[in-house]
Short mmCIF file of C-alpha atoms and ligand atoms in Angstrom, two decimals:
data_model
loop_
_atom_site.label_atom_id
_atom_site.label_comp_id
_atom_site.label_asym_id
_atom_site.label_seq_id
_atom_site.Cartn_x
_atom_site.Cartn_y
_atom_site.Cartn_z
CA MET A 1 0.00 0.00 0.00
CA THR A 2 1.33 3.46 -0.90
CA LYS A 3 2.08 5.43 2.27
CA ILE A 4 1.73 9.22 2.12
CA THR A 5 2.55 11.68 4.90
CA ILE A 6 0.96 15.14 4.69
CA ILE A 7 2.35 17.98 6.82
CA SER A 8 0.10 21.00 7.30
CA GLY A 9 2.21 24.03 8.22
CA SER A 10 -0.48 26.39 9.42
CA ASN A 11 -0.48 27.41 13.07
CA ARG A 12 -4.18 28.06 13.57
CA ALA A 13 -7.47 26.25 14.13
CA GLN A 14 -9.75 26.13 11.05
CA ALA A 15 -6.77 26.80 8.78
CA THR A 16 -7.66 26.58 5.10
CA THR A 17 -4.29 24.88 4.56
CA THR A 18 -5.35 22.07 6.90
CA GLN A 19 -8.85 21.90 5.40
CA LEU A 20 -7.26 21.43 2.00
CA CYS A 21 -4.93 18.77 3.45
CA SER A 22 -7.93 16.88 4.89
CA TYR A 23 -9.57 16.94 1.47
CA LEU A 24 -6.37 15.66 -0.19
CA GLN A 25 -6.27 12.91 2.46
CA GLN A 26 -9.88 11.91 1.60
CA VAL A 27 -9.08 11.71 -2.12
CA LEU A 28 -5.86 9.75 -1.58
CA GLU A 29 -7.60 7.30 0.75
CA SER A 30 -10.31 6.77 -1.87
CA LYS A 31 -7.48 5.74 -4.23
CA GLY A 32 -6.25 3.16 -1.72
CA CYS A 33 -3.35 5.10 -0.16
CA LEU A 34 -2.52 4.94 3.54
CA VAL A 35 -2.37 8.59 4.62
CA THR A 36 -1.07 10.27 7.79
CA LEU A 37 -1.95 13.95 8.21
CA LEU A 38 0.29 15.80 10.66
CA ASP A 39 -1.16 19.19 11.62
CA LEU A 40 1.55 21.35 13.20
CA TYR A 41 -1.13 23.37 15.00
CA VAL A 42 -2.28 20.36 17.01
CA MET A 43 1.20 18.86 17.31
CA PRO A 44 3.51 21.85 17.79
CA LEU A 45 7.27 21.41 17.78
CA PRO A 46 9.89 23.23 19.84
CA LEU A 47 12.05 25.86 18.15
CA TYR A 48 14.88 24.13 16.34
CA SER A 49 18.39 24.69 17.71
CA PRO A 50 21.48 22.90 16.39
CA ASP A 51 22.82 23.02 19.98
CA VAL A 52 20.01 20.90 21.45
CA VAL A 53 19.36 17.17 21.09
CA CYS A 54 15.58 17.29 20.90
CA GLU A 55 13.62 14.40 22.39
CA ASP A 56 10.20 15.89 21.85
CA ALA A 57 7.36 13.37 21.40
CA ASN A 58 5.78 15.27 18.50
CA LEU A 59 9.13 15.38 16.75
CA ALA A 60 9.41 11.59 17.08
CA ILE A 61 5.98 11.23 15.46
CA LEU A 62 6.99 13.56 12.62
CA ARG A 63 10.32 11.78 12.00
CA ASN A 64 8.81 8.28 12.14
CA SER A 65 6.00 9.20 9.80
CA LEU A 66 8.39 10.74 7.26
CA ASN A 67 10.74 7.75 7.58
CA GLU A 68 7.86 5.39 6.76
CA ALA A 69 6.39 7.48 3.94
CA ASP A 70 6.75 6.57 0.26
CA GLY A 71 5.60 10.05 -0.74
CA ILE A 72 5.26 13.37 1.11
CA ILE A 73 2.96 16.40 0.79
CA LEU A 74 4.13 19.72 2.27
CA ALA A 75 1.40 22.32 2.71
CA THR A 76 1.80 25.90 3.85
CA PRO A 77 0.00 29.21 4.11
CA GLU A 78 1.94 31.86 2.19
CA TYR A 79 3.49 34.28 4.69
CA HIS A 80 5.34 37.27 3.25
CA GLY A 81 5.82 35.44 -0.04
CA ALA A 82 7.29 32.40 1.69
CA PRO A 83 6.35 29.19 3.53
CA SER A 84 5.28 29.62 7.18
CA GLY A 85 7.89 29.72 9.93
CA VAL A 86 6.13 26.78 11.58
CA LEU A 87 6.65 24.55 8.55
CA LYS A 88 10.23 25.72 7.98
CA ASN A 89 11.02 25.07 11.65
CA ALA A 90 9.65 21.51 11.34
CA LEU A 91 11.68 20.91 8.20
CA ASP A 92 14.86 22.10 9.95
CA PHE A 93 14.51 19.10 12.31
CA VAL A 94 14.61 16.64 9.39
CA GLY A 95 16.56 16.31 6.16
CA SER A 96 17.82 13.97 3.49
CA ALA A 97 17.44 10.93 5.81
CA GLN A 98 13.68 11.44 5.54
CA PHE A 99 13.40 12.94 2.03
CA SER A 100 16.12 11.50 -0.18
CA GLY A 101 14.67 9.82 -3.27
CA LYS A 102 11.05 10.46 -2.22
CA VAL A 103 8.53 12.32 -4.36
CA VAL A 104 7.19 15.48 -2.69
CA LEU A 105 4.12 17.52 -3.64
CA SER A 106 3.97 21.19 -2.62
CA VAL A 107 0.68 22.82 -1.66
CA SER A 108 -0.18 26.36 -0.55
CA SER A 109 -3.01 28.59 0.63
CA THR A 110 -2.71 32.33 -0.01
CA GLY A 111 -4.59 35.59 0.28
CA GLY A 112 -3.78 36.36 -3.37
CA PRO A 113 -4.82 34.19 -6.31
CA VAL A 114 -1.85 31.72 -6.40
CA GLY A 115 1.01 31.11 -3.96
CA VAL A 116 3.75 30.71 -6.55
CA SER A 117 6.40 32.27 -4.34
CA SER A 118 5.88 29.95 -1.35
CA LEU A 119 5.52 26.94 -3.67
CA GLN A 120 8.80 27.71 -5.42
CA GLN A 121 10.55 28.13 -2.07
CA LEU A 122 9.12 24.84 -0.83
CA GLN A 123 10.50 23.18 -3.95
CA THR A 124 13.91 24.71 -3.23
CA ILE A 125 13.82 23.17 0.25
CA VAL A 126 12.80 19.79 -1.21
CA ARG A 127 15.73 19.91 -3.64
CA SER A 128 18.09 20.78 -0.78
CA VAL A 129 17.06 17.66 1.16
CA HIS A 130 17.38 15.52 -2.01
CA GLY A 131 13.65 14.94 -2.43
CA ILE A 132 12.11 14.70 -5.90
CA ASN A 133 9.77 17.59 -6.67
CA CYS A 134 6.47 16.66 -8.27
CA PRO A 135 6.21 19.16 -11.18
CA GLU A 136 2.49 19.63 -10.44
CA TRP A 137 1.42 21.60 -7.37
CA ILE A 138 -1.81 22.79 -5.75
CA SER A 139 -2.55 26.33 -4.62
CA ILE A 140 -5.75 27.78 -3.22
CA GLY A 141 -6.18 31.52 -2.91
CA GLY A 142 -8.66 34.36 -2.49
CA GLU A 143 -12.28 33.20 -2.79
CA ASN A 144 -11.21 29.64 -3.63
CA ARG A 145 -10.44 28.96 0.04
CA THR A 146 -13.99 27.89 0.86
CA PHE A 147 -15.08 24.34 1.65
CA THR A 148 -18.43 22.55 1.93
CA PRO A 149 -19.52 21.11 5.32
CA GLU A 150 -18.31 17.75 3.95
CA GLY A 151 -14.84 19.25 3.52
CA GLU A 152 -14.75 19.52 -0.29
CA PRO A 153 -13.51 22.70 -2.01
CA VAL A 154 -16.54 24.61 -3.28
CA ASN A 155 -14.78 25.46 -6.54
CA GLU A 156 -15.29 22.61 -9.03
CA LYS A 157 -12.18 23.50 -11.09
CA LEU A 158 -10.10 23.25 -7.92
CA ARG A 159 -11.52 19.79 -7.17
CA GLU A 160 -10.65 18.72 -10.72
CA ARG A 161 -7.13 20.13 -10.42
CA ALA A 162 -6.59 18.44 -7.05
CA LEU A 163 -7.72 15.10 -8.47
CA HIS A 164 -5.52 15.40 -11.55
CA THR A 165 -2.51 16.47 -9.46
CA LEU A 166 -2.96 13.69 -6.90
CA GLN A 167 -3.24 11.04 -9.64
CA TYR A 168 -0.01 12.34 -11.16
CA PHE A 169 1.67 12.50 -7.74
CA VAL A 170 0.72 8.92 -6.78
CA LYS A 171 1.93 7.61 -10.14
CA MET A 172 5.27 9.33 -9.53
CA VAL A 173 5.50 8.01 -5.96
CA GLU A 174 4.91 4.46 -7.19
CA ALA A 175 7.44 4.85 -10.00
CA PHE A 176 10.15 5.98 -7.54
CA SER A 177 9.35 3.39 -4.82
CA PRO A 178 10.82 0.07 -6.01
CA GLU A 179 9.09 -1.99 -3.29
CA LEU A 180 5.57 -0.87 -4.32
C1 LIG B 1 1.91 36.95 8.59
C2 LIG B 1 1.11 36.77 7.33
C3 LIG B 1 1.69 37.03 6.10
C4 LIG B 1 0.97 36.84 4.91
N1 LIG B 1 1.58 37.06 3.73
C5 LIG B 1 0.90 36.85 2.58
C6 LIG B 1 1.54 37.04 1.31
O1 LIG B 1 2.70 37.38 1.23
N2 LIG B 1 0.82 36.80 0.19
C7 LIG B 1 -0.49 36.40 0.23
O2 LIG B 1 -1.11 36.20 -0.83
N3 LIG B 1 -1.14 36.21 1.42
C8 LIG B 1 -0.45 36.41 2.59
N4 LIG B 1 -1.07 36.21 3.79
C9 LIG B 1 -2.43 35.64 3.80
C10 LIG B 1 -2.42 34.12 3.97
O3 LIG B 1 -1.53 33.50 3.04
C11 LIG B 1 -3.81 33.54 3.72
O4 LIG B 1 -4.73 34.12 4.60
C12 LIG B 1 -3.81 32.02 3.87
O5 LIG B 1 -5.01 31.53 3.28
C13 LIG B 1 -3.72 31.61 5.32
O6 LIG B 1 -3.76 30.19 5.38
P1 LIG B 1 -4.48 29.45 6.62
O7 LIG B 1 -5.97 29.55 6.40
O8 LIG B 1 -4.01 28.03 6.46
O9 LIG B 1 -4.04 30.10 7.86
C14 LIG B 1 -0.37 36.39 4.98
C15 LIG B 1 -0.96 36.15 6.24
C16 LIG B 1 -0.23 36.34 7.40
C17 LIG B 1 -0.89 36.05 8.74
#
């Protein structure tokens, strides 16, 4: 079974980033994937310091989940044209041991129409930890950040794009995971 870990890098309840992640989880599970969604708002991490050996329980969950994952989704709100500090802090705790050779999909939620800047910066981070960037990405912005009570994006085009992107992502994950 294809194992996917999703990290939501928004530090607030009712975050649209996390709502989108929950929807992506639903779609992936309907395709037979085993999905773990890690919401950094409900499982906060300490501030990373290279001087400290961190034995935090949430960090252990994050590391284990990334170690086990065949594919990874990184999702962030766009803050000042960049990924959130909360997500960057989490990523500073991990590295190529968790990402090398794994396909990674970048996802963002922005006030403006599309979060190209944060997505590009996420892809730079992925490259730096030797992950494989999925060339597709998903961004929600402006009025397209609304969801039905069932957790589906209201915008039909967005649902179509998410489905297309996830199908492409899973195909890539399977192609780069020899044991699947
Ligand atoms: C500190 C801060 C900086 C932001 N910077 C930007 C920005 O540069 N560009 C943008 O389009 N939206 C920006 N926004 C808006 C958020 O990206 C937008 O509200 C996003 O949907 C929040 O995601 P969330 O619902 O997961 O919290 C910023 C919001 C905050 C709080």
